[in-house]
PDB file of C-alpha atoms in Angstrom:
ATOM      1  CA  MET A   1      36.292  32.545   1.600  1.00  0.00           C
ATOM      2  CA  ALA A   2      35.936  32.075   5.359  1.00  0.00           C
ATOM      3  CA  LEU A   3      33.220  34.076   7.069  1.00  0.00           C
ATOM      4  CA  LEU A   4      35.600  35.162   9.853  1.00  0.00           C
ATOM      5  CA  GLU A   5      39.376  35.521   9.627  1.00  0.00           C
ATOM      6  CA  VAL A   6      41.569  36.400  12.607  1.00  0.00           C
ATOM      7  CA  LYS A   7      45.185  36.961  11.541  1.00  0.00           C
ATOM      8  CA  ASP A   8      48.077  37.299  14.020  1.00  0.00           C
ATOM      9  CA  VAL A   9      45.906  39.330  16.384  1.00  0.00           C
ATOM     10  CA  GLY A  10      47.267  40.732  19.622  1.00  0.00           C
ATOM     11  CA  TYR A  11      45.837  43.018  22.291  1.00  0.00           C
ATOM     12  CA  GLN A  12      47.643  44.118  25.449  1.00  0.00           C
ATOM     13  CA  TYR A  13      45.778  45.651  28.380  1.00  0.00           C
ATOM     14  CA  PRO A  14      48.128  48.033  30.198  1.00  0.00           C
ATOM     15  CA  SER A  15      46.641  47.231  33.602  1.00  0.00           C
ATOM     16  CA  ASN A  16      45.503  43.606  33.145  1.00  0.00           C
ATOM     17  CA  SER A  17      47.995  41.391  31.368  1.00  0.00           C
ATOM     18  CA  ALA A  18      45.956  38.313  32.352  1.00  0.00           C
ATOM     19  CA  GLN A  19      43.318  39.251  29.739  1.00  0.00           C
ATOM     20  CA  SER A  20      45.855  40.020  26.990  1.00  0.00           C
ATOM     21  CA  ILE A  21      46.207  37.899  23.850  1.00  0.00           C
ATOM     22  CA  THR A  22      48.920  37.474  21.235  1.00  0.00           C
ATOM     23  CA  GLY A  23      49.399  35.830  17.842  1.00  0.00           C
ATOM     24  CA  VAL A  24      45.808  34.594  17.534  1.00  0.00           C
ATOM     25  CA  ASN A  25      44.966  32.975  14.195  1.00  0.00           C
ATOM     26  CA  LEU A  26      41.500  31.607  13.425  1.00  0.00           C
ATOM     27  CA  THR A  27      39.136  31.004  10.542  1.00  0.00           C
ATOM     28  CA  MET A  28      35.454  30.227  10.963  1.00  0.00           C
ATOM     29  CA  ALA A  29      32.840  29.328   8.384  1.00  0.00           C
ATOM     30  CA  ALA A  30      29.177  30.187   8.108  1.00  0.00           C
ATOM     31  CA  ASN A  31      26.858  27.537   9.553  1.00  0.00           C
ATOM     32  CA  SER A  32      29.463  26.435  12.103  1.00  0.00           C
ATOM     33  CA  LEU A  33      29.312  26.082  15.864  1.00  0.00           C
ATOM     34  CA  ASN A  34      32.615  26.914  17.517  1.00  0.00           C
ATOM     35  CA  VAL A  35      33.542  26.682  21.191  1.00  0.00           C
ATOM     36  CA  VAL A  36      36.515  28.554  22.658  1.00  0.00           C
ATOM     37  CA  ILE A  37      37.755  26.959  25.859  1.00  0.00           C
ATOM     38  CA  GLY A  38      40.590  27.722  28.218  1.00  0.00           C
ATOM     39  CA  PRO A  39      41.359  28.665  31.823  1.00  0.00           C
ATOM     40  CA  SER A  40      39.815  31.775  33.363  1.00  0.00           C
ATOM     41  CA  GLY A  41      41.729  34.980  32.620  1.00  0.00           C
ATOM     42  CA  ILE A  42      43.273  33.644  29.411  1.00  0.00           C
ATOM     43  CA  GLY A  43      41.775  36.307  27.129  1.00  0.00           C
ATOM     44  CA  LYS A  44      38.710  34.482  25.788  1.00  0.00           C
ATOM     45  CA  SER A  45      36.427  37.457  26.382  1.00  0.00           C
ATOM     46  CA  THR A  46      39.042  39.784  24.904  1.00  0.00           C
ATOM     47  CA  LEU A  47      38.940  37.739  21.698  1.00  0.00           C
ATOM     48  CA  LEU A  48      35.144  38.013  21.664  1.00  0.00           C
ATOM     49  CA  ASN A  49      35.280  41.785  22.155  1.00  0.00           C
ATOM     50  CA  LEU A  50      37.670  42.049  19.216  1.00  0.00           C
ATOM     51  CA  ILE A  51      35.430  39.962  16.964  1.00  0.00           C
ATOM     52  CA  ALA A  52      32.425  42.016  18.059  1.00  0.00           C
ATOM     53  CA  GLY A  53      34.277  45.217  17.148  1.00  0.00           C
ATOM     54  CA  TYR A  54      34.096  46.709  20.647  1.00  0.00           C
ATOM     55  CA  ILE A  55      37.882  47.081  20.674  1.00  0.00           C
ATOM     56  CA  GLN A  56      40.449  47.155  17.871  1.00  0.00           C
ATOM     57  CA  PRO A  57      43.531  44.918  17.676  1.00  0.00           C
ATOM     58  CA  GLN A  58      46.864  46.519  18.388  1.00  0.00           C
ATOM     59  CA  VAL A  59      48.511  43.903  16.152  1.00  0.00           C
ATOM     60  CA  GLY A  60      47.061  41.907  13.260  1.00  0.00           C
ATOM     61  CA  GLU A  61      43.607  42.137  11.720  1.00  0.00           C
ATOM     62  CA  LEU A  62      40.097  40.677  11.840  1.00  0.00           C
ATOM     63  CA  ARG A  63      37.915  40.344   8.746  1.00  0.00           C
ATOM     64  CA  MET A  64      34.320  39.278   8.193  1.00  0.00           C
ATOM     65  CA  ASN A  65      33.365  38.356   4.632  1.00  0.00           C
ATOM     66  CA  GLY A  66      36.725  39.764   3.571  1.00  0.00           C
ATOM     67  CA  GLN A  67      36.076  43.202   5.090  1.00  0.00           C
ATOM     68  CA  PRO A  68      37.958  44.607   8.112  1.00  0.00           C
ATOM     69  CA  ILE A  69      36.033  44.626  11.395  1.00  0.00           C
ATOM     70  CA  GLN A  70      36.280  48.257  12.463  1.00  0.00           C
ATOM     71  CA  LYS A  71      33.283  48.794  14.757  1.00  0.00           C
ATOM     72  CA  ALA A  72      30.395  47.032  16.469  1.00  0.00           C
ATOM     73  CA  SER A  73      27.556  45.839  14.250  1.00  0.00           C
ATOM     74  CA  TRP A  74      24.223  44.024  14.608  1.00  0.00           C
ATOM     75  CA  GLN A  75      25.682  41.498  12.153  1.00  0.00           C
ATOM     76  CA  ARG A  76      27.843  40.266  15.056  1.00  0.00           C
ATOM     77  CA  GLY A  77      25.519  39.722  18.004  1.00  0.00           C
ATOM     78  CA  ILE A  78      26.675  38.883  21.516  1.00  0.00           C
ATOM     79  CA  VAL A  79      24.936  37.415  24.578  1.00  0.00           C
ATOM     80  CA  PHE A  80      26.644  38.062  27.904  1.00  0.00           C
ATOM     81  CA  GLN A  81      26.232  36.121  31.124  1.00  0.00           C
ATOM     82  CA  ASP A  82      24.296  39.025  32.686  1.00  0.00           C
ATOM     83  CA  MET A  83      22.117  39.234  29.515  1.00  0.00           C
ATOM     84  CA  ALA A  84      21.788  43.068  29.647  1.00  0.00           C
ATOM     85  CA  LEU A  85      18.029  42.933  29.026  1.00  0.00           C
ATOM     86  CA  TYR A  86      15.917  46.076  29.382  1.00  0.00           C
ATOM     87  CA  PRO A  87      13.847  45.711  32.589  1.00  0.00           C
ATOM     88  CA  TRP A  88      11.399  48.458  31.599  1.00  0.00           C
ATOM     89  CA  LEU A  89      10.383  46.521  28.463  1.00  0.00           C
ATOM     90  CA  ASN A  90       8.398  43.308  28.216  1.00  0.00           C
ATOM     91  CA  VAL A  91       9.599  40.143  26.466  1.00  0.00           C
ATOM     92  CA  THR A  92       8.254  41.106  23.042  1.00  0.00           C
ATOM     93  CA  GLN A  93       9.676  44.620  23.284  1.00  0.00           C
ATOM     94  CA  ASN A  94      13.087  43.301  24.351  1.00  0.00           C
ATOM     95  CA  ILE A  95      13.263  40.807  21.495  1.00  0.00           C
ATOM     96  CA  THR A  96      12.151  43.257  18.815  1.00  0.00           C
ATOM     97  CA  PHE A  97      14.194  46.233  20.043  1.00  0.00           C
ATOM     98  CA  GLY A  98      17.027  45.835  17.511  1.00  0.00           C
ATOM     99  CA  PRO A  99      14.980  45.466  14.311  1.00  0.00           C
ATOM    100  CA  ARG A 100      12.645  48.273  15.408  1.00  0.00           C
ATOM    101  CA  MET A 101      15.623  50.603  15.879  1.00  0.00           C
ATOM    102  CA  ARG A 102      16.786  49.682  12.360  1.00  0.00           C
ATOM    103  CA  LYS A 103      13.318  50.489  10.993  1.00  0.00           C
ATOM    104  CA  MET A 104      12.655  46.969   9.745  1.00  0.00           C
ATOM    105  CA  ALA A 105       9.182  46.458   8.280  1.00  0.00           C
ATOM    106  CA  SER A 106       6.610  45.619  10.978  1.00  0.00           C
ATOM    107  CA  ALA A 107       5.328  42.554   9.120  1.00  0.00           C
ATOM    108  CA  GLN A 108       8.839  41.120   8.915  1.00  0.00           C
ATOM    109  CA  ILE A 109       9.450  41.775  12.622  1.00  0.00           C
ATOM    110  CA  GLU A 110       6.175  40.083  13.565  1.00  0.00           C
ATOM    111  CA  GLN A 111       6.974  37.065  11.424  1.00  0.00           C
ATOM    112  CA  ARG A 112      10.421  36.611  12.956  1.00  0.00           C
ATOM    113  CA  LEU A 113       9.043  37.233  16.452  1.00  0.00           C
ATOM    114  CA  ALA A 114       6.336  34.581  16.129  1.00  0.00           C
ATOM    115  CA  THR A 115       8.873  32.000  14.980  1.00  0.00           C
ATOM    116  CA  LEU A 116      11.314  32.781  17.782  1.00  0.00           C
ATOM    117  CA  LEU A 117       8.668  32.807  20.512  1.00  0.00           C
ATOM    118  CA  GLN A 118       7.689  29.317  19.417  1.00  0.00           C
ATOM    119  CA  GLU A 119      11.258  28.033  19.093  1.00  0.00           C
ATOM    120  CA  THR A 120      12.267  29.353  22.515  1.00  0.00           C
ATOM    121  CA  GLY A 121       9.049  28.411  24.332  1.00  0.00           C
ATOM    122  CA  LEU A 122       8.298  32.028  25.236  1.00  0.00           C
ATOM    123  CA  GLU A 123       4.845  32.349  23.668  1.00  0.00           C
ATOM    124  CA  LYS A 124       2.969  32.545  26.970  1.00  0.00           C
ATOM    125  CA  PHE A 125       5.520  34.998  28.375  1.00  0.00           C
ATOM    126  CA  LYS A 126       5.487  37.480  25.483  1.00  0.00           C
ATOM    127  CA  THR A 127       3.853  40.250  27.544  1.00  0.00           C
ATOM    128  CA  SER A 128       5.784  39.488  30.754  1.00  0.00           C
ATOM    129  CA  TYR A 129       8.461  41.839  32.065  1.00  0.00           C
ATOM    130  CA  VAL A 130      12.037  40.712  32.605  1.00  0.00           C
ATOM    131  CA  TYR A 131      11.844  40.961  36.397  1.00  0.00           C
ATOM    132  CA  GLU A 132       9.014  38.404  36.349  1.00  0.00           C
ATOM    133  CA  LEU A 133      11.133  35.737  34.664  1.00  0.00           C
ATOM    134  CA  SER A 134      13.483  33.028  35.932  1.00  0.00           C
ATOM    135  CA  GLY A 135      17.142  33.016  34.928  1.00  0.00           C
ATOM    136  CA  GLY A 136      16.537  30.388  32.250  1.00  0.00           C
ATOM    137  CA  LEU A 137      13.665  32.331  30.708  1.00  0.00           C
ATOM    138  CA  LYS A 138      15.754  35.493  30.681  1.00  0.00           C
ATOM    139  CA  GLN A 139      18.447  33.649  28.747  1.00  0.00           C
ATOM    140  CA  ARG A 140      15.831  32.541  26.215  1.00  0.00           C
ATOM    141  CA  VAL A 141      14.849  36.182  25.750  1.00  0.00           C
ATOM    142  CA  ALA A 142      18.516  37.168  25.351  1.00  0.00           C
ATOM    143  CA  LEU A 143      19.025  34.499  22.674  1.00  0.00           C
ATOM    144  CA  ALA A 144      15.840  35.442  20.821  1.00  0.00           C
ATOM    145  CA  ARG A 145      16.810  39.137  20.947  1.00  0.00           C
ATOM    146  CA  GLU A 146      20.010  38.353  19.033  1.00  0.00           C
ATOM    147  CA  PHE A 147      18.650  35.700  16.666  1.00  0.00           C
ATOM    148  CA  ILE A 148      15.834  37.987  15.491  1.00  0.00           C
ATOM    149  CA  ASN A 149      18.517  40.162  13.882  1.00  0.00           C
ATOM    150  CA  GLN A 150      19.758  37.141  11.916  1.00  0.00           C
ATOM    151  CA  PRO A 151      23.409  38.081  12.523  1.00  0.00           C
ATOM    152  CA  ASP A 152      26.151  36.425  10.489  1.00  0.00           C
ATOM    153  CA  ILE A 153      28.004  35.735  13.744  1.00  0.00           C
ATOM    154  CA  LEU A 154      26.453  35.164  17.173  1.00  0.00           C
ATOM    155  CA  MET A 155      28.684  35.033  20.261  1.00  0.00           C
ATOM    156  CA  LEU A 156      27.909  33.764  23.758  1.00  0.00           C
ATOM    157  CA  ASP A 157      30.249  34.764  26.585  1.00  0.00           C
ATOM    158  CA  GLU A 158      29.839  32.235  29.434  1.00  0.00           C
ATOM    159  CA  SER A 159      26.111  32.753  28.872  1.00  0.00           C
ATOM    160  CA  PHE A 160      24.911  29.580  30.626  1.00  0.00           C
ATOM    161  CA  SER A 161      27.438  29.360  33.461  1.00  0.00           C
ATOM    162  CA  ALA A 162      25.080  30.694  36.153  1.00  0.00           C
ATOM    163  CA  LEU A 163      22.248  28.266  35.315  1.00  0.00           C
ATOM    164  CA  ASP A 164      21.489  24.989  37.068  1.00  0.00           C
ATOM    165  CA  ASN A 165      22.284  21.796  35.158  1.00  0.00           C
ATOM    166  CA  LEU A 166      18.726  21.070  34.006  1.00  0.00           C
ATOM    167  CA  THR A 167      18.145  24.621  32.763  1.00  0.00           C
ATOM    168  CA  ARG A 168      21.547  24.646  31.078  1.00  0.00           C
ATOM    169  CA  ASP A 169      20.707  21.433  29.204  1.00  0.00           C
ATOM    170  CA  GLU A 170      17.470  23.036  28.015  1.00  0.00           C
ATOM    171  CA  MET A 171      19.362  26.115  26.829  1.00  0.00           C
ATOM    172  CA  HIS A 172      21.851  23.940  24.953  1.00  0.00           C
ATOM    173  CA  GLN A 173      19.005  22.300  23.024  1.00  0.00           C
ATOM    174  CA  ILE A 174      17.368  25.650  22.250  1.00  0.00           C
ATOM    175  CA  LEU A 175      20.679  27.081  21.033  1.00  0.00           C
ATOM    176  CA  LEU A 176      21.267  24.086  18.762  1.00  0.00           C
ATOM    177  CA  GLU A 177      17.778  24.364  17.280  1.00  0.00           C
ATOM    178  CA  LEU A 178      18.128  28.116  16.667  1.00  0.00           C
ATOM    179  CA  TRP A 179      21.553  27.602  15.101  1.00  0.00           C
ATOM    180  CA  ALA A 180      20.267  24.815  12.834  1.00  0.00           C
ATOM    181  CA  SER A 181      17.424  26.988  11.566  1.00  0.00           C
ATOM    182  CA  SER A 182      19.563  30.132  11.130  1.00  0.00           C
ATOM    183  CA  GLY A 183      22.677  28.731   9.473  1.00  0.00           C
ATOM    184  CA  ASN A 184      24.866  31.388  11.095  1.00  0.00           C
ATOM    185  CA  CYS A 185      28.261  31.117  12.768  1.00  0.00           C
ATOM    186  CA  VAL A 186      27.993  30.671  16.538  1.00  0.00           C
ATOM    187  CA  ILE A 187      30.950  31.189  18.882  1.00  0.00           C
ATOM    188  CA  VAL A 188      30.583  30.000  22.479  1.00  0.00           C
ATOM    189  CA  ILE A 189      33.058  30.984  25.196  1.00  0.00           C
ATOM    190  CA  THR A 190      33.192  28.546  28.103  1.00  0.00           C
ATOM    191  CA  HIS A 191      35.507  27.053  30.704  1.00  0.00           C
ATOM    192  CA  ASP A 192      33.262  23.962  31.072  1.00  0.00           C
ATOM    193  CA  ILE A 193      34.784  20.964  29.294  1.00  0.00           C
ATOM    194  CA  ASP A 194      31.494  19.058  29.018  1.00  0.00           C
ATOM    195  CA  GLU A 195      29.677  22.070  27.584  1.00  0.00           C
ATOM    196  CA  ALA A 196      32.485  22.444  25.051  1.00  0.00           C
ATOM    197  CA  MET A 197      32.253  18.805  24.012  1.00  0.00           C
ATOM    198  CA  PHE A 198      28.490  18.929  23.568  1.00  0.00           C
ATOM    199  CA  LEU A 199      28.192  22.292  21.786  1.00  0.00           C
ATOM    200  CA  GLY A 200      31.414  22.474  19.807  1.00  0.00           C
ATOM    201  CA  GLN A 201      31.564  21.342  16.218  1.00  0.00           C
ATOM    202  CA  ASN A 202      35.028  22.860  16.461  1.00  0.00           C
ATOM    203  CA  ILE A 203      36.808  23.197  19.821  1.00  0.00           C
ATOM    204  CA  ILE A 204      39.308  26.057  19.954  1.00  0.00           C
ATOM    205  CA  ILE A 205      41.796  25.775  22.808  1.00  0.00           C
ATOM    206  CA  MET A 206      43.370  28.889  24.333  1.00  0.00           C
ATOM    207  CA  ASN A 207      46.191  28.899  26.845  1.00  0.00           C
ATOM    208  CA  GLY A 208      49.436  30.685  27.653  1.00  0.00           C
ATOM    209  CA  LYS A 209      50.324  34.068  29.138  1.00  0.00           C
ATOM    210  CA  PRO A 210      49.367  36.152  27.216  1.00  0.00           C
ATOM    211  CA  GLY A 211      46.651  33.935  25.792  1.00  0.00           C
ATOM    212  CA  THR A 212      46.808  32.460  22.319  1.00  0.00           C
ATOM    213  CA  VAL A 213      45.054  29.767  20.288  1.00  0.00           C
ATOM    214  CA  SER A 214      47.129  26.629  20.632  1.00  0.00           C
ATOM    215  CA  GLN A 215      44.901  24.208  18.755  1.00  0.00           C
ATOM    216  CA  THR A 216      41.600  23.832  16.889  1.00  0.00           C
ATOM    217  CA  ILE A 217      40.058  20.364  17.076  1.00  0.00           C
ATOM    218  CA  THR A 218      37.187  18.879  15.088  1.00  0.00           C
ATOM    219  CA  ASN A 219      34.936  17.352  17.729  1.00  0.00           C
ATOM    220  CA  PRO A 220      33.767  13.764  17.067  1.00  0.00           C
ATOM    221  CA  TYR A 221      31.263  14.023  19.937  1.00  0.00           C
ATOM    222  CA  PHE A 222      29.411  17.146  18.821  1.00  0.00           C
ATOM    223  CA  LYS A 223      25.812  17.039  20.202  1.00  0.00           C
ATOM    224  CA  VAL A 224      26.511  13.785  22.078  1.00  0.00           C
ATOM    225  CA  ALA A 225      25.244  14.011  25.668  1.00  0.00           C
ATOM    226  CA  PHE A 226      27.614  13.099  28.504  1.00  0.00           C
ATOM    227  CA  ASP A 227      25.233  10.483  29.973  1.00  0.00           C
ATOM    228  CA  GLU A 228      25.118   8.638  26.632  1.00  0.00           C
ATOM    229  CA  MET A 229      28.856   7.989  26.828  1.00  0.00           C
ATOM    230  CA  ALA A 230      29.094   6.255  30.213  1.00  0.00           C
ATOM    231  CA  ASN A 231      30.476   3.063  28.628  1.00  0.00           C
ATOM    232  CA  ASN A 232      32.585   4.628  25.901  1.00  0.00           C
ATOM    233  CA  PRO A 233      36.297   4.721  26.847  1.00  0.00           C
ATOM    234  CA  ALA A 234      37.180   6.691  23.688  1.00  0.00           C
ATOM    235  CA  TYR A 235      34.907   9.534  24.805  1.00  0.00           C
ATOM    236  CA  PHE A 236      36.696   9.838  28.135  1.00  0.00           C
ATOM    237  CA  GLU A 237      40.107   9.624  26.485  1.00  0.00           C
ATOM    238  CA  PHE A 238      39.116  12.544  24.243  1.00  0.00           C
ATOM    239  CA  ARG A 239      37.826  14.457  27.271  1.00  0.00           C
ATOM    240  CA  LYS A 240      41.079  13.765  29.158  1.00  0.00           C
ATOM    241  CA  MET A 241      43.100  14.997  26.183  1.00  0.00           C
ATOM    242  CA  LEU A 242      41.152  18.267  26.108  1.00  0.00           C
ATOM    243  CA  LEU A 243      41.668  18.795  29.834  1.00  0.00           C
ATOM    244  CA  GLN A 244      45.403  18.268  29.426  1.00  0.00           C
ATOM    245  CA  GLN A 245      45.509  20.736  26.542  1.00  0.00           C
ATOM    246  CA  ILE A 246      43.908  23.578  28.497  1.00  0.00           C
ATOM    247  CA  LYS A 247      45.993  23.219  31.651  1.00  0.00           C
TER     248      LYS A 247
END
Protein backbone atom coordinates (compact mmCIF):
# COMPACT_ATOMS: atom_id res chain seq x y z
CA MET A 1 0.00 0.00 0.00
CA ALA A 2 1.26 3.48 -0.89
CA LEU A 3 1.75 5.89 1.98
CA LEU A 4 -0.05 8.69 0.10
CA GLU A 5 -2.73 8.29 -2.57
CA VAL A 6 -4.23 11.23 -4.47
CA LYS A 7 -7.10 10.10 -6.70
CA ASP A 8 -8.72 12.35 -9.34
CA VAL A 9 -8.47 15.36 -7.03
CA GLY A 10 -9.80 18.75 -8.04
CA TYR A 11 -10.16 22.07 -6.23
CA GLN A 12 -11.55 25.27 -7.74
CA TYR A 13 -11.01 28.64 -6.10
CA PRO A 14 -13.96 30.89 -6.97
CA SER A 15 -11.80 34.02 -7.09
CA ASN A 16 -8.42 32.62 -8.21
CA SER A 17 -8.62 30.10 -11.01
CA ALA A 18 -4.83 30.29 -11.46
CA GLN A 19 -4.37 28.27 -8.24
CA SER A 20 -7.04 25.68 -9.11
CA ILE A 21 -6.22 22.04 -9.87
CA THR A 22 -8.07 19.22 -11.61
CA GLY A 23 -7.74 15.47 -12.13
CA VAL A 24 -4.61 15.09 -9.99
CA ASN A 25 -3.46 11.50 -9.48
CA LEU A 26 -0.39 10.62 -7.40
CA THR A 27 1.02 7.87 -5.23
CA MET A 28 3.98 8.33 -2.93
CA ALA A 29 5.83 5.80 -0.80
CA ALA A 30 7.42 6.06 2.61
CA ASN A 31 11.14 6.84 2.52
CA SER A 32 10.82 8.76 -0.75
CA LEU A 33 11.86 12.26 -1.73
CA ASN A 34 9.47 13.83 -4.21
CA VAL A 35 9.73 17.20 -5.94
CA VAL A 36 6.72 18.92 -7.50
CA ILE A 37 7.73 21.42 -10.16
CA GLY A 38 5.81 23.68 -12.48
CA PRO A 39 5.27 27.34 -13.38
CA SER A 40 4.16 29.82 -10.74
CA GLY A 41 0.39 29.90 -10.18
CA ILE A 42 -0.14 26.34 -11.39
CA GLY A 43 -1.64 25.04 -8.13
CA LYS A 44 1.41 23.46 -6.50
CA SER A 45 0.69 25.06 -3.13
CA THR A 46 -2.98 24.13 -3.46
CA LEU A 47 -1.95 20.49 -3.81
CA LEU A 48 0.21 20.82 -0.69
CA ASN A 49 -2.65 22.37 1.29
CA LEU A 50 -4.88 19.46 0.28
CA ILE A 51 -2.30 16.87 1.34
CA ALA A 52 -1.78 18.74 4.61
CA GLY A 53 -5.54 18.66 5.26
CA TYR A 54 -5.92 22.44 5.44
CA ILE A 55 -8.56 22.29 2.70
CA GLN A 56 -10.73 19.45 1.42
CA PRO A 57 -11.00 18.39 -2.23
CA GLN A 58 -14.17 19.28 -4.06
CA VAL A 59 -13.62 16.27 -6.33
CA GLY A 60 -11.72 13.04 -5.68
CA GLU A 61 -10.01 11.89 -2.50
CA LEU A 62 -6.69 11.84 -0.65
CA ARG A 63 -5.64 8.96 1.59
CA MET A 64 -2.68 8.39 3.89
CA ASN A 65 -2.03 4.80 4.94
CA GLY A 66 -5.39 3.94 3.40
CA GLN A 67 -7.32 6.43 5.55
CA PRO A 68 -9.02 9.59 4.19
CA ILE A 69 -7.23 12.87 4.91
CA GLN A 70 -9.95 14.92 6.59
CA LYS A 71 -8.06 17.49 8.68
CA ALA A 72 -4.61 18.83 9.49
CA SER A 73 -2.33 16.57 11.53
CA TRP A 74 1.19 16.64 12.98
CA GLN A 75 1.75 13.45 10.95
CA ARG A 76 1.86 15.71 7.87
CA GLY A 77 4.27 18.54 8.66
CA ILE A 78 4.82 21.56 6.43
CA VAL A 79 7.58 24.18 6.20
CA PHE A 80 6.62 27.42 4.46
CA GLN A 81 8.94 29.96 2.88
CA ASP A 82 8.23 32.43 5.71
CA MET A 83 8.85 29.63 8.28
CA ALA A 84 6.17 30.89 10.74
CA LEU A 85 8.51 30.54 13.73
CA TYR A 86 7.51 31.95 17.12
CA PRO A 87 9.67 35.06 17.75
CA TRP A 88 8.93 35.09 21.49
CA LEU A 89 10.47 31.61 21.89
CA ASN A 90 14.10 30.59 21.62
CA VAL A 91 15.43 27.92 19.26
CA THR A 92 14.92 25.03 21.68
CA GLN A 93 11.41 26.17 22.57
CA ASN A 94 10.47 26.55 18.89
CA ILE A 95 11.74 23.09 17.98
CA THR A 96 10.08 21.33 20.91
CA PHE A 97 6.77 23.21 20.77
CA GLY A 98 4.84 20.47 18.93
CA PRO A 99 5.82 17.46 21.07
CA ARG A 100 5.35 19.50 24.26
CA MET A 101 1.80 20.40 23.19
CA ARG A 102 1.14 16.69 22.59
CA LYS A 103 2.44 15.87 26.08
CA MET A 104 5.30 13.71 24.84
CA ALA A 105 7.60 12.43 27.59
CA SER A 106 10.33 14.95 28.46
CA ALA A 107 13.12 12.38 28.11
CA GLN A 108 11.98 11.51 24.59
CA ILE A 109 11.77 15.19 23.62
CA GLU A 110 15.27 15.85 24.95
CA GLN A 111 16.68 12.87 23.08
CA ARG A 112 15.15 13.94 19.77
CA LEU A 113 16.17 17.56 20.38
CA ALA A 114 19.82 16.69 21.01
CA THR A 115 19.98 14.65 17.81
CA LEU A 116 18.37 17.37 15.70
CA LEU A 117 20.50 20.18 17.12
CA GLN A 118 23.57 18.20 16.11
CA GLU A 119 22.25 17.25 12.67
CA THR A 120 21.24 20.82 11.84
CA GLY A 121 24.30 22.52 13.36
CA LEU A 122 22.18 24.49 15.83
CA GLU A 123 23.81 23.34 19.08
CA LYS A 124 25.44 26.69 19.86
CA PHE A 125 22.24 28.55 18.98
CA LYS A 126 19.85 26.51 21.14
CA THR A 127 19.14 29.41 23.53
CA SER A 128 19.09 32.10 20.82
CA TYR A 129 15.88 33.84 19.80
CA VAL A 130 14.59 33.76 16.24
CA TYR A 131 15.21 37.46 15.63
CA GLU A 132 18.92 36.89 16.35
CA LEU A 133 19.31 34.35 13.55
CA SER A 134 20.13 34.60 9.85
CA GLY A 135 17.67 33.37 7.23
CA GLY A 136 19.55 30.09 6.81
CA LEU A 137 19.59 29.40 10.54
CA LYS A 138 15.88 30.13 10.77
CA GLN A 139 15.25 27.55 8.06
CA ARG A 140 17.26 25.01 10.05
CA VAL A 141 15.03 25.70 13.04
CA ALA A 142 11.92 25.33 10.86
CA LEU A 143 13.14 21.96 9.55
CA ALA A 144 14.08 20.70 13.01
CA ARG A 145 10.69 21.82 14.38
CA GLU A 146 8.94 19.53 11.89
CA PHE A 147 11.37 16.60 11.97
CA ILE A 148 11.18 16.36 15.77
CA ASN A 149 7.56 15.25 15.33
CA GLN A 150 8.72 12.41 13.07
CA PRO A 151 5.83 12.99 10.64
CA ASP A 152 5.01 10.36 8.03
CA ILE A 153 4.97 13.13 5.41
CA LEU A 154 6.99 16.35 5.47
CA MET A 155 6.26 19.09 2.93
CA LEU A 156 8.34 22.12 1.96
CA ASP A 157 6.63 24.93 0.05
CA GLU A 158 9.33 26.95 -1.78
CA SER A 159 11.16 26.84 1.55
CA PHE A 160 14.64 27.69 0.22
CA SER A 161 13.74 30.14 -2.55
CA ALA A 162 14.69 33.27 -0.58
CA LEU A 163 18.15 31.98 0.41
CA ASP A 164 21.43 32.76 -1.33
CA ASN A 165 23.01 29.95 -3.36
CA LEU A 166 25.58 28.91 -0.74
CA THR A 167 23.02 28.79 2.08
CA ARG A 168 20.57 26.94 -0.15
CA ASP A 169 23.19 24.28 -0.93
CA GLU A 170 23.78 23.85 2.80
CA MET A 171 20.05 23.47 3.41
CA HIS A 172 19.80 20.87 0.66
CA GLN A 173 22.48 18.76 2.37
CA ILE A 174 20.81 19.12 5.78
CA LEU A 175 17.44 18.12 4.33
CA LEU A 176 18.93 15.04 2.67
CA GLU A 177 20.63 13.97 5.89
CA LEU A 178 17.45 14.45 7.95
CA TRP A 179 15.42 12.55 5.36
CA ALA A 180 17.93 9.67 5.28
CA SER A 181 17.82 9.31 9.05
CA SER A 182 14.02 9.64 9.33
CA GLY A 183 12.84 7.42 6.49
CA ASN A 184 9.75 9.58 5.95
CA CYS A 185 8.13 10.84 2.75
CA VAL A 186 9.32 14.33 1.81
CA ILE A 187 7.51 16.50 -0.75
CA VAL A 188 9.29 19.61 -2.01
CA ILE A 189 7.49 22.30 -4.00
CA THR A 190 9.79 24.36 -6.22
CA HIS A 191 9.95 26.24 -9.51
CA ASP A 192 13.77 25.86 -9.65
CA ILE A 193 14.77 23.18 -12.16
CA ASP A 194 18.22 22.61 -10.65
CA GLU A 195 16.81 22.25 -7.14
CA ALA A 196 14.31 19.73 -8.50
CA MET A 197 17.03 17.71 -10.20
CA PHE A 198 19.21 17.60 -7.09
CA LEU A 199 16.51 16.89 -4.48
CA GLY A 200 14.00 14.82 -6.41
CA GLN A 201 14.12 11.05 -6.33
CA ASN A 202 10.84 11.47 -8.19
CA ILE A 203 10.09 14.64 -10.18
CA ILE A 204 6.38 15.41 -10.49
CA ILE A 205 5.55 17.86 -13.26
CA MET A 206 2.48 20.11 -13.03
CA ASN A 207 1.17 22.30 -15.82
CA GLY A 208 -2.07 23.34 -17.49
CA LYS A 209 -4.92 25.67 -16.56
CA PRO A 210 -6.25 24.51 -14.15
CA GLY A 211 -3.13 22.72 -12.99
CA THR A 212 -2.74 18.96 -13.15
CA VAL A 213 0.03 16.38 -12.87
CA SER A 214 1.18 15.64 -16.39
CA GLN A 215 4.07 13.31 -15.63
CA THR A 216 6.08 11.67 -12.84
CA ILE A 217 9.71 10.96 -13.70
CA THR A 218 12.27 8.84 -11.87
CA ASN A 219 15.31 11.09 -11.63
CA PRO A 220 18.65 9.51 -12.66
CA TYR A 221 20.54 12.50 -11.25
CA PHE A 222 19.12 12.48 -7.72
CA LYS A 223 21.70 14.04 -5.32
CA VAL A 224 24.08 14.83 -8.20
CA ALA A 225 25.35 18.42 -7.94
CA PHE A 226 25.08 20.68 -10.98
CA ASP A 227 28.82 21.50 -11.01
CA GLU A 228 29.68 17.79 -11.20
CA MET A 229 27.87 17.51 -14.53
CA ALA A 230 29.66 20.22 -16.53
CA ASN A 231 30.93 17.68 -19.09
CA ASN A 232 27.93 15.37 -19.17
CA PRO A 233 25.71 16.03 -22.22
CA ALA A 234 23.09 13.52 -21.01
CA TYR A 235 22.55 15.58 -17.85
CA PHE A 236 21.81 18.71 -19.85
CA GLU A 237 19.54 16.82 -22.24
CA PHE A 238 17.53 15.60 -19.23
CA ARG A 239 17.44 19.14 -17.84
CA LYS A 240 16.27 20.50 -21.21
CA MET A 241 13.53 17.87 -21.36
CA LEU A 242 12.26 18.89 -17.92
CA LEU A 243 12.21 22.56 -18.90
CA GLN A 244 10.20 21.74 -22.01
CA GLN A 245 7.74 19.69 -19.97
CA ILE A 246 6.94 22.50 -17.54
CA LYS A 247 6.48 25.25 -20.12
